[in-house]
XYZ file of C-alpha atoms in Angstrom:
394
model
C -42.244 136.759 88.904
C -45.678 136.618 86.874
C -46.577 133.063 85.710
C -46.571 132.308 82.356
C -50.003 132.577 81.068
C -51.194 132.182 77.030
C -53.302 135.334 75.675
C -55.703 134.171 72.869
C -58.176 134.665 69.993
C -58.209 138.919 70.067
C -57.260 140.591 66.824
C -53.781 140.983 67.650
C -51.964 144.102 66.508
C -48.474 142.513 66.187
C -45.400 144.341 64.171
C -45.982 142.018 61.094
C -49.377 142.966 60.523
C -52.804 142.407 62.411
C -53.723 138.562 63.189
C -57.281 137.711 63.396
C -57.216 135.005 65.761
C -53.728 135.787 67.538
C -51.758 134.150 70.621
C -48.952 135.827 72.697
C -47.322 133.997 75.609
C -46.403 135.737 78.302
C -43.311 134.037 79.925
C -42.408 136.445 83.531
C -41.893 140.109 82.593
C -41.832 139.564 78.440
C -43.670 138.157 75.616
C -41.550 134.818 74.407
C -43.762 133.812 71.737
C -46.353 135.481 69.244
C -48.398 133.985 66.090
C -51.990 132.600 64.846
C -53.817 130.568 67.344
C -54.772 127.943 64.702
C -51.271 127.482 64.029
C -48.460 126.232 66.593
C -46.272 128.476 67.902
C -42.554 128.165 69.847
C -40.619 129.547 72.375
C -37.324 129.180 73.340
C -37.861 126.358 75.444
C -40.297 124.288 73.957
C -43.949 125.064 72.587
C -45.619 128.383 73.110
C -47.632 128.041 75.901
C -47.475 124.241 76.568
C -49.418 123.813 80.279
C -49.981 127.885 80.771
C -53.672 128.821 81.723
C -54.996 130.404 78.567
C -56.723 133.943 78.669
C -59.805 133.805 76.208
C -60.053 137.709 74.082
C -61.853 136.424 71.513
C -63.816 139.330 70.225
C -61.230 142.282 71.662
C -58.264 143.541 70.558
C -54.695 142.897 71.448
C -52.446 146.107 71.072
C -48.763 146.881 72.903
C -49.121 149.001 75.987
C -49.072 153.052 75.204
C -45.623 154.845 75.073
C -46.707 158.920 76.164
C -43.905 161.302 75.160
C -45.519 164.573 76.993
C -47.579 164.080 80.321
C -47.949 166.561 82.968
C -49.591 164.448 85.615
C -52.943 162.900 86.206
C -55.442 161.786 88.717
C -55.474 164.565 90.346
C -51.515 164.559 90.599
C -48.774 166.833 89.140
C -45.193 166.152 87.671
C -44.867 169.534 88.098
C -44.768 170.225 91.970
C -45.642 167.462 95.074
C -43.888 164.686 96.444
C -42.892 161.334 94.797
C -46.316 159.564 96.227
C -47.988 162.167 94.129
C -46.055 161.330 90.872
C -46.639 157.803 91.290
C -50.777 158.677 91.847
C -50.227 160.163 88.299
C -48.415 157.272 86.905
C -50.947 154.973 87.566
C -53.873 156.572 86.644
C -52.645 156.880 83.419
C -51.380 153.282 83.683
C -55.078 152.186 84.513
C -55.829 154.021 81.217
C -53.210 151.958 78.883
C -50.177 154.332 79.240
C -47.345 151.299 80.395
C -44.345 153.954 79.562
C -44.463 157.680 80.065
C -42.083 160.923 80.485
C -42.817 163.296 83.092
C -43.528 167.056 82.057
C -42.100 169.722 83.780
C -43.368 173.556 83.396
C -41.921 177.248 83.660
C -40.314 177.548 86.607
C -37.537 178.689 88.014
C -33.937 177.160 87.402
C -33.137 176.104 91.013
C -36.994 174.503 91.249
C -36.603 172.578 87.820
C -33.476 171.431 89.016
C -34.658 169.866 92.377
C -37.710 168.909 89.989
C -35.205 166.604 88.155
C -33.809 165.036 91.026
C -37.039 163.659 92.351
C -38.551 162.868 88.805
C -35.009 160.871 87.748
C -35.076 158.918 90.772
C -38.360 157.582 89.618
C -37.234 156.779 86.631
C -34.232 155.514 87.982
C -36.255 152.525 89.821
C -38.208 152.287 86.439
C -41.672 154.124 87.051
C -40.770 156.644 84.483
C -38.997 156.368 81.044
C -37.055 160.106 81.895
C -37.841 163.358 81.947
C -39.172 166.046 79.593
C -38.571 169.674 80.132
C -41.235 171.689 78.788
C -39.967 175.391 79.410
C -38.603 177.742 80.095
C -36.877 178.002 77.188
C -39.812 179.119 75.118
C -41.471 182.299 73.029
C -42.686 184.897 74.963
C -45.911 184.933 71.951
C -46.518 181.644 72.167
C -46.117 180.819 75.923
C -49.550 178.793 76.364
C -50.127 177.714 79.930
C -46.630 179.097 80.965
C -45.675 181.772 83.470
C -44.482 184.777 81.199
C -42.819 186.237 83.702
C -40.141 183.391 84.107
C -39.453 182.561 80.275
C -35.544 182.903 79.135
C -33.850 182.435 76.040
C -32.290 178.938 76.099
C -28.601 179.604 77.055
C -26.732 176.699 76.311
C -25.133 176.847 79.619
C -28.533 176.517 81.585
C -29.991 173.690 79.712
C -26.603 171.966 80.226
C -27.558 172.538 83.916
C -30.754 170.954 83.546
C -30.141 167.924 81.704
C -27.105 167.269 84.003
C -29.763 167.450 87.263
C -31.676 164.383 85.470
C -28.650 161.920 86.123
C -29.237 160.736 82.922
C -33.127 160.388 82.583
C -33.535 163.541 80.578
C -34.931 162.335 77.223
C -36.396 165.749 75.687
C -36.414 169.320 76.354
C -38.649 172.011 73.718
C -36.912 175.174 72.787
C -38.127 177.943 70.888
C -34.999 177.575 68.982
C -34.866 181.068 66.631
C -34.754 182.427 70.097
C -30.568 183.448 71.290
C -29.189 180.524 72.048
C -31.488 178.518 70.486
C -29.441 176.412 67.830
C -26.683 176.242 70.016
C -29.093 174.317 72.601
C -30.176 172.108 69.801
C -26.448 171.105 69.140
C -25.835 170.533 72.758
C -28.552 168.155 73.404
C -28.211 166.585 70.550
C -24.238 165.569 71.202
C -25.997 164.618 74.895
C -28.246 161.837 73.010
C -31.346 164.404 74.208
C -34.329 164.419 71.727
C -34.546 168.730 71.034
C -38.041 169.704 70.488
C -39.417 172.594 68.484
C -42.107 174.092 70.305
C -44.077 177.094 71.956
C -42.210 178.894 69.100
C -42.603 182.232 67.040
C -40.316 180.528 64.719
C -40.397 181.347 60.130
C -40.114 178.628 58.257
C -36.523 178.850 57.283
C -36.119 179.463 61.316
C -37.129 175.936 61.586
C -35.621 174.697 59.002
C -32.151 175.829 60.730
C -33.085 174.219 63.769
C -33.801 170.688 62.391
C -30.359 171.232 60.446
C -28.904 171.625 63.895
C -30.702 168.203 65.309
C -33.507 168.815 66.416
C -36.227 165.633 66.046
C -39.800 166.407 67.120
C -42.375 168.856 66.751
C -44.150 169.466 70.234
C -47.724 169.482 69.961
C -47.930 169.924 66.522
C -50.428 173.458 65.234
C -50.468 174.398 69.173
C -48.708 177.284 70.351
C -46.875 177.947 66.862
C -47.758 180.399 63.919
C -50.776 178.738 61.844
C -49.996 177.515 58.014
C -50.082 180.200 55.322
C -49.471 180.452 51.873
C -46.885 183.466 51.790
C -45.535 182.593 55.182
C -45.347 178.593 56.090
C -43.786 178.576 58.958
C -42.929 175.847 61.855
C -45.935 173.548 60.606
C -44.867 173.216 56.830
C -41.358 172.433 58.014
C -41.925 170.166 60.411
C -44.216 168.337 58.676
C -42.241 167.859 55.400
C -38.854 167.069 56.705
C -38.448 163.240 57.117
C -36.403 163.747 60.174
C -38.657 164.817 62.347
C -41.603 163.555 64.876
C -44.587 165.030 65.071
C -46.789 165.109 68.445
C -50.601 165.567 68.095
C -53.061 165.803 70.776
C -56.181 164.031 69.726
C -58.670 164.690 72.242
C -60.981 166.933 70.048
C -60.208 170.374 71.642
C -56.625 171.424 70.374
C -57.169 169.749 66.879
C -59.899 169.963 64.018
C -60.179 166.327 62.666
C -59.165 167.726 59.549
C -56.087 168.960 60.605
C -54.935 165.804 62.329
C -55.473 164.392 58.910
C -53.503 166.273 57.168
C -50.280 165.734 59.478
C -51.167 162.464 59.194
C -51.118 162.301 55.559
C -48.128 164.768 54.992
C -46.315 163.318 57.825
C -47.233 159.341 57.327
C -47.802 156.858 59.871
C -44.356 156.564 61.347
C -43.762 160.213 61.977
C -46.549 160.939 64.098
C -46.855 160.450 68.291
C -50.060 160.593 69.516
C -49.731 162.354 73.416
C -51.673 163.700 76.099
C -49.398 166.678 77.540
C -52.189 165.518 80.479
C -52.425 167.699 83.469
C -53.500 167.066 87.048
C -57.390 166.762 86.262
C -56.573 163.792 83.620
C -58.435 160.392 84.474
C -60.018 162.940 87.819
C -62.460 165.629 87.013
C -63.819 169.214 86.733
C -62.227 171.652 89.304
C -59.688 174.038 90.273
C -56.041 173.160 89.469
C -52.670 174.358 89.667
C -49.740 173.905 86.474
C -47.048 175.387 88.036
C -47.552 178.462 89.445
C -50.677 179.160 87.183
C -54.388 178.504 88.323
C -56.147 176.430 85.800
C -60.176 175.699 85.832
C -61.271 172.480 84.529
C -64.771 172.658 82.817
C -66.401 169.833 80.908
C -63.003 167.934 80.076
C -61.446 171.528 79.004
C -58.291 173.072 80.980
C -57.903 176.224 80.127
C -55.969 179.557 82.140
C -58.260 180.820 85.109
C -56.296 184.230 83.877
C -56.349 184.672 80.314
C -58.455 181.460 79.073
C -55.172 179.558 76.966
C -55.888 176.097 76.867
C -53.687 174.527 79.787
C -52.767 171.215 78.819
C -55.026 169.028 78.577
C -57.726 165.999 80.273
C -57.178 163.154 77.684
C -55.710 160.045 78.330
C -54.328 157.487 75.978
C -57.304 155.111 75.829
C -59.748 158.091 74.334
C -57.001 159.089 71.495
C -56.808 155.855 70.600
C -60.631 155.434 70.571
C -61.403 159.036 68.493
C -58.139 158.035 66.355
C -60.161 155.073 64.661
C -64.324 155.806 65.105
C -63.702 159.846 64.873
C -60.720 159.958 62.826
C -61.055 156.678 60.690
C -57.882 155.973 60.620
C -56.540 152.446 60.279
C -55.925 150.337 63.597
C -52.014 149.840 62.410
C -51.339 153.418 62.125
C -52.934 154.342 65.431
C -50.992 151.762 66.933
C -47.684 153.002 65.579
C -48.452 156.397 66.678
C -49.565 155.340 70.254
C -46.566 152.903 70.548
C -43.629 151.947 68.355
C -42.716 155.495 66.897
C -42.979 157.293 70.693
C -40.621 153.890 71.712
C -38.312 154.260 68.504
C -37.691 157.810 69.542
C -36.668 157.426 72.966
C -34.369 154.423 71.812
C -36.771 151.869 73.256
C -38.093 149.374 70.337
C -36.505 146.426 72.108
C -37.964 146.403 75.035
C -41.551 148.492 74.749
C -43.451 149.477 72.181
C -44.923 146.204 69.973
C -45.977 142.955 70.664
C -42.900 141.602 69.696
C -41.171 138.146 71.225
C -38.767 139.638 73.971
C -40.043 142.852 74.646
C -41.745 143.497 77.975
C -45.304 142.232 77.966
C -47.033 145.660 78.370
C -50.115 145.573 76.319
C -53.730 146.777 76.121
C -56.886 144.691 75.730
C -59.836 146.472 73.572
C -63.608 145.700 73.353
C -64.889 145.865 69.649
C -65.484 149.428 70.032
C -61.657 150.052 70.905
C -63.283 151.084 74.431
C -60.058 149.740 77.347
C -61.076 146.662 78.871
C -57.828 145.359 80.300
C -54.035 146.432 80.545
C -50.908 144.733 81.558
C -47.661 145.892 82.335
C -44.510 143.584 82.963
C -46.497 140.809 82.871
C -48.860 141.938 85.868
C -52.422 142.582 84.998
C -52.941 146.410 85.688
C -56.705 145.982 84.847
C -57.559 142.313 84.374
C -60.123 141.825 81.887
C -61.923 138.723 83.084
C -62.723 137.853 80.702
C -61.783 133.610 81.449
């Protein structure tokens, strides 16, 4: 077990507000204890901290550990294909880069490799290096297929993405439809009476289309404004529903390339705080470099940060990791620090049913957190107590 250890002086992000000059105690795996440095604090046994080596951040910031929704791999690593060694290469790069809980991605493929897909990616999570599974395809719109194989796209019949989400075991946590497609609201129902999130996305859907489909239970939007019909004034569609319906989440990827700055405001202001995700939907190149790539069966080319199709030029995914959103969320975007935070960590956590154990700095939730310089550049990150990157900071 880590030793206890006292984490002092950042300004610390916690769920009642931001604290100037803050103090956590780590206790193990999990925060015990949380408050002001210039004021005592307690745990359950005694007080906060009382003979554990303190960890000086004056002049960072303290923020919970980053909760990623829609990842397709990293370090030069896929979800998508490759042994377990490779998945785990993936989950730490991103863990080096803040992300402390994650879902794996899968692609378009075929049904028989998506289901042996599941069984190697829910064993992960079974041992608790993934938070589940999150099946991206095939159920999606021929028009708006993205970095997906055309030629293996299906309508979502109910009985196949039973088939799927019984291959996870019980670690599959989200699956996007194209839900006006056949099938399509009947899916919805069934994962939602399965405790699956359903996921509108890489749809051709109208407005009232959507509108149906959150009816029928489905919760997020995937990768808001990507690979759905733009906003217009006659014709809404997917985007004005999704953003205006309280029940739903809304993913954005904030790395500069699949979002204007102005519209990530605007789903931030029609949306609000707590009904946006921040996520990568990462691929192999993530936290690795330029190059060549496969995402699934598709060659991708990597140039200057940008994945796009070696055949066609979509945008495949993407290179960002967690640490940059957050970074262009408050210097690019100006937004404020809490809201970044919520949409890095508690709302992805609230969604997947997680808030007690991940997701804020709260006393008994795992101590998975991030350590930021003044210019919300990464500087340290712990997970389960362990230091991940240590800061040294003394």
């Amino acid at each position: 077990m880590a030793p206890s250890k006292v984490l002092a002086g950042a300004r610390t992000v916690l769920p009642t507000g931001i604290v100037d000059d803050g103090r956590v105690l780590v206790e193990g795996t999990r925060i015990t204890a949380t408050g002001d440095a210039t004021r005592p604090t307690h745990s359950p046994t005694g007080p906060a901290g009382a003979g554990a080596p303190t960890v000086d951040l004056t002049g960072h910031w303290l923020v919970p550990g980053f909760v990623d929704l829609h990842n397709h791999g990293g370090g030069g690593a896929s979800f998508t294909s490759g042994s377990a060694e490779d998945v785990l290469t993936g989950i730490r790069t991103h863990r080096e880069h803040g992300t402390t809980t994650l879902l794996a991605s899968t692609v378009t493929e075929e049904t028989d490799e998506l289901v042996q897909r599941a069984g190697l990616l829910s064993e992960l999570a079974e041992q608790g290096d993934l938070a589940g599974i999150h099946f991206e395809g095939p159920f999606i719109s021929p028009c708006r297929k993205g970095a997906h194989s055309a030629a293996l796209l299906r309508d979502p019949d109910p009985a196949e993405v039973r088939k799927l989400v019984d291959a996870a075991r019980g670690q599959a946590r989200m699956v996007t439809l194209a839900t006006e497609l056949p099938g399509g609201l009947d899916s919805v129902r069934l994962l939602a009476e399965q405790g699956v999130i359903a996921a509108v996305g890489h749809t051709d859907a109208t407005y009232e289309q959507t509108l149906a489909a959150i009816d029928a239970g489905a919760t997020v939007a995937t990768h808001l404004f990507n690979a759905m019909p733009t906003l217009g004034h006659r014709a809404p569609g997917p985007v004005t529903a999704l953003l205006e319906d309280e029940r739903v989440t809304v993913e954005l990827i904030n790395d500069g390339t699949h979002l204007h700055p102005a519209a990530l405001r605007l789903a931030f202001h029609h949306a609000g705080a707590s009904r946006v995700a921040f996520i990568t939907d990462a691929m192999d190149a993530a936290g690795f470099g330029d190059g060549r790539y496969l995402l699934g069966p598709l060659e991708v080319e990597v140039s200057e940060g940008v994945a796009r199709l070696v055949e066609g030029g979509s945008i495949a995914g993407s290179t960002l990791t967690l640490d940059r959103a957050f970074q262009r969320a408050v210097t690019v975007d100006e937004l404020p620090v809490e809201d970044v935070v919520a949409a890095l960590s508690a709302n992805p956590a609230r969604l997947l049913g997680l808030s007690d154990q991940v997701g804020s700095l709260a006393p008994g939730t795992y101590a998975d957190l991030v350590v930021l310089d003044e210019d919300f550049a990464l500087k340290g990150v712990m997970r389960r107590g362990e230091w991940v990157i240590d800061p040294q900071l003394g």
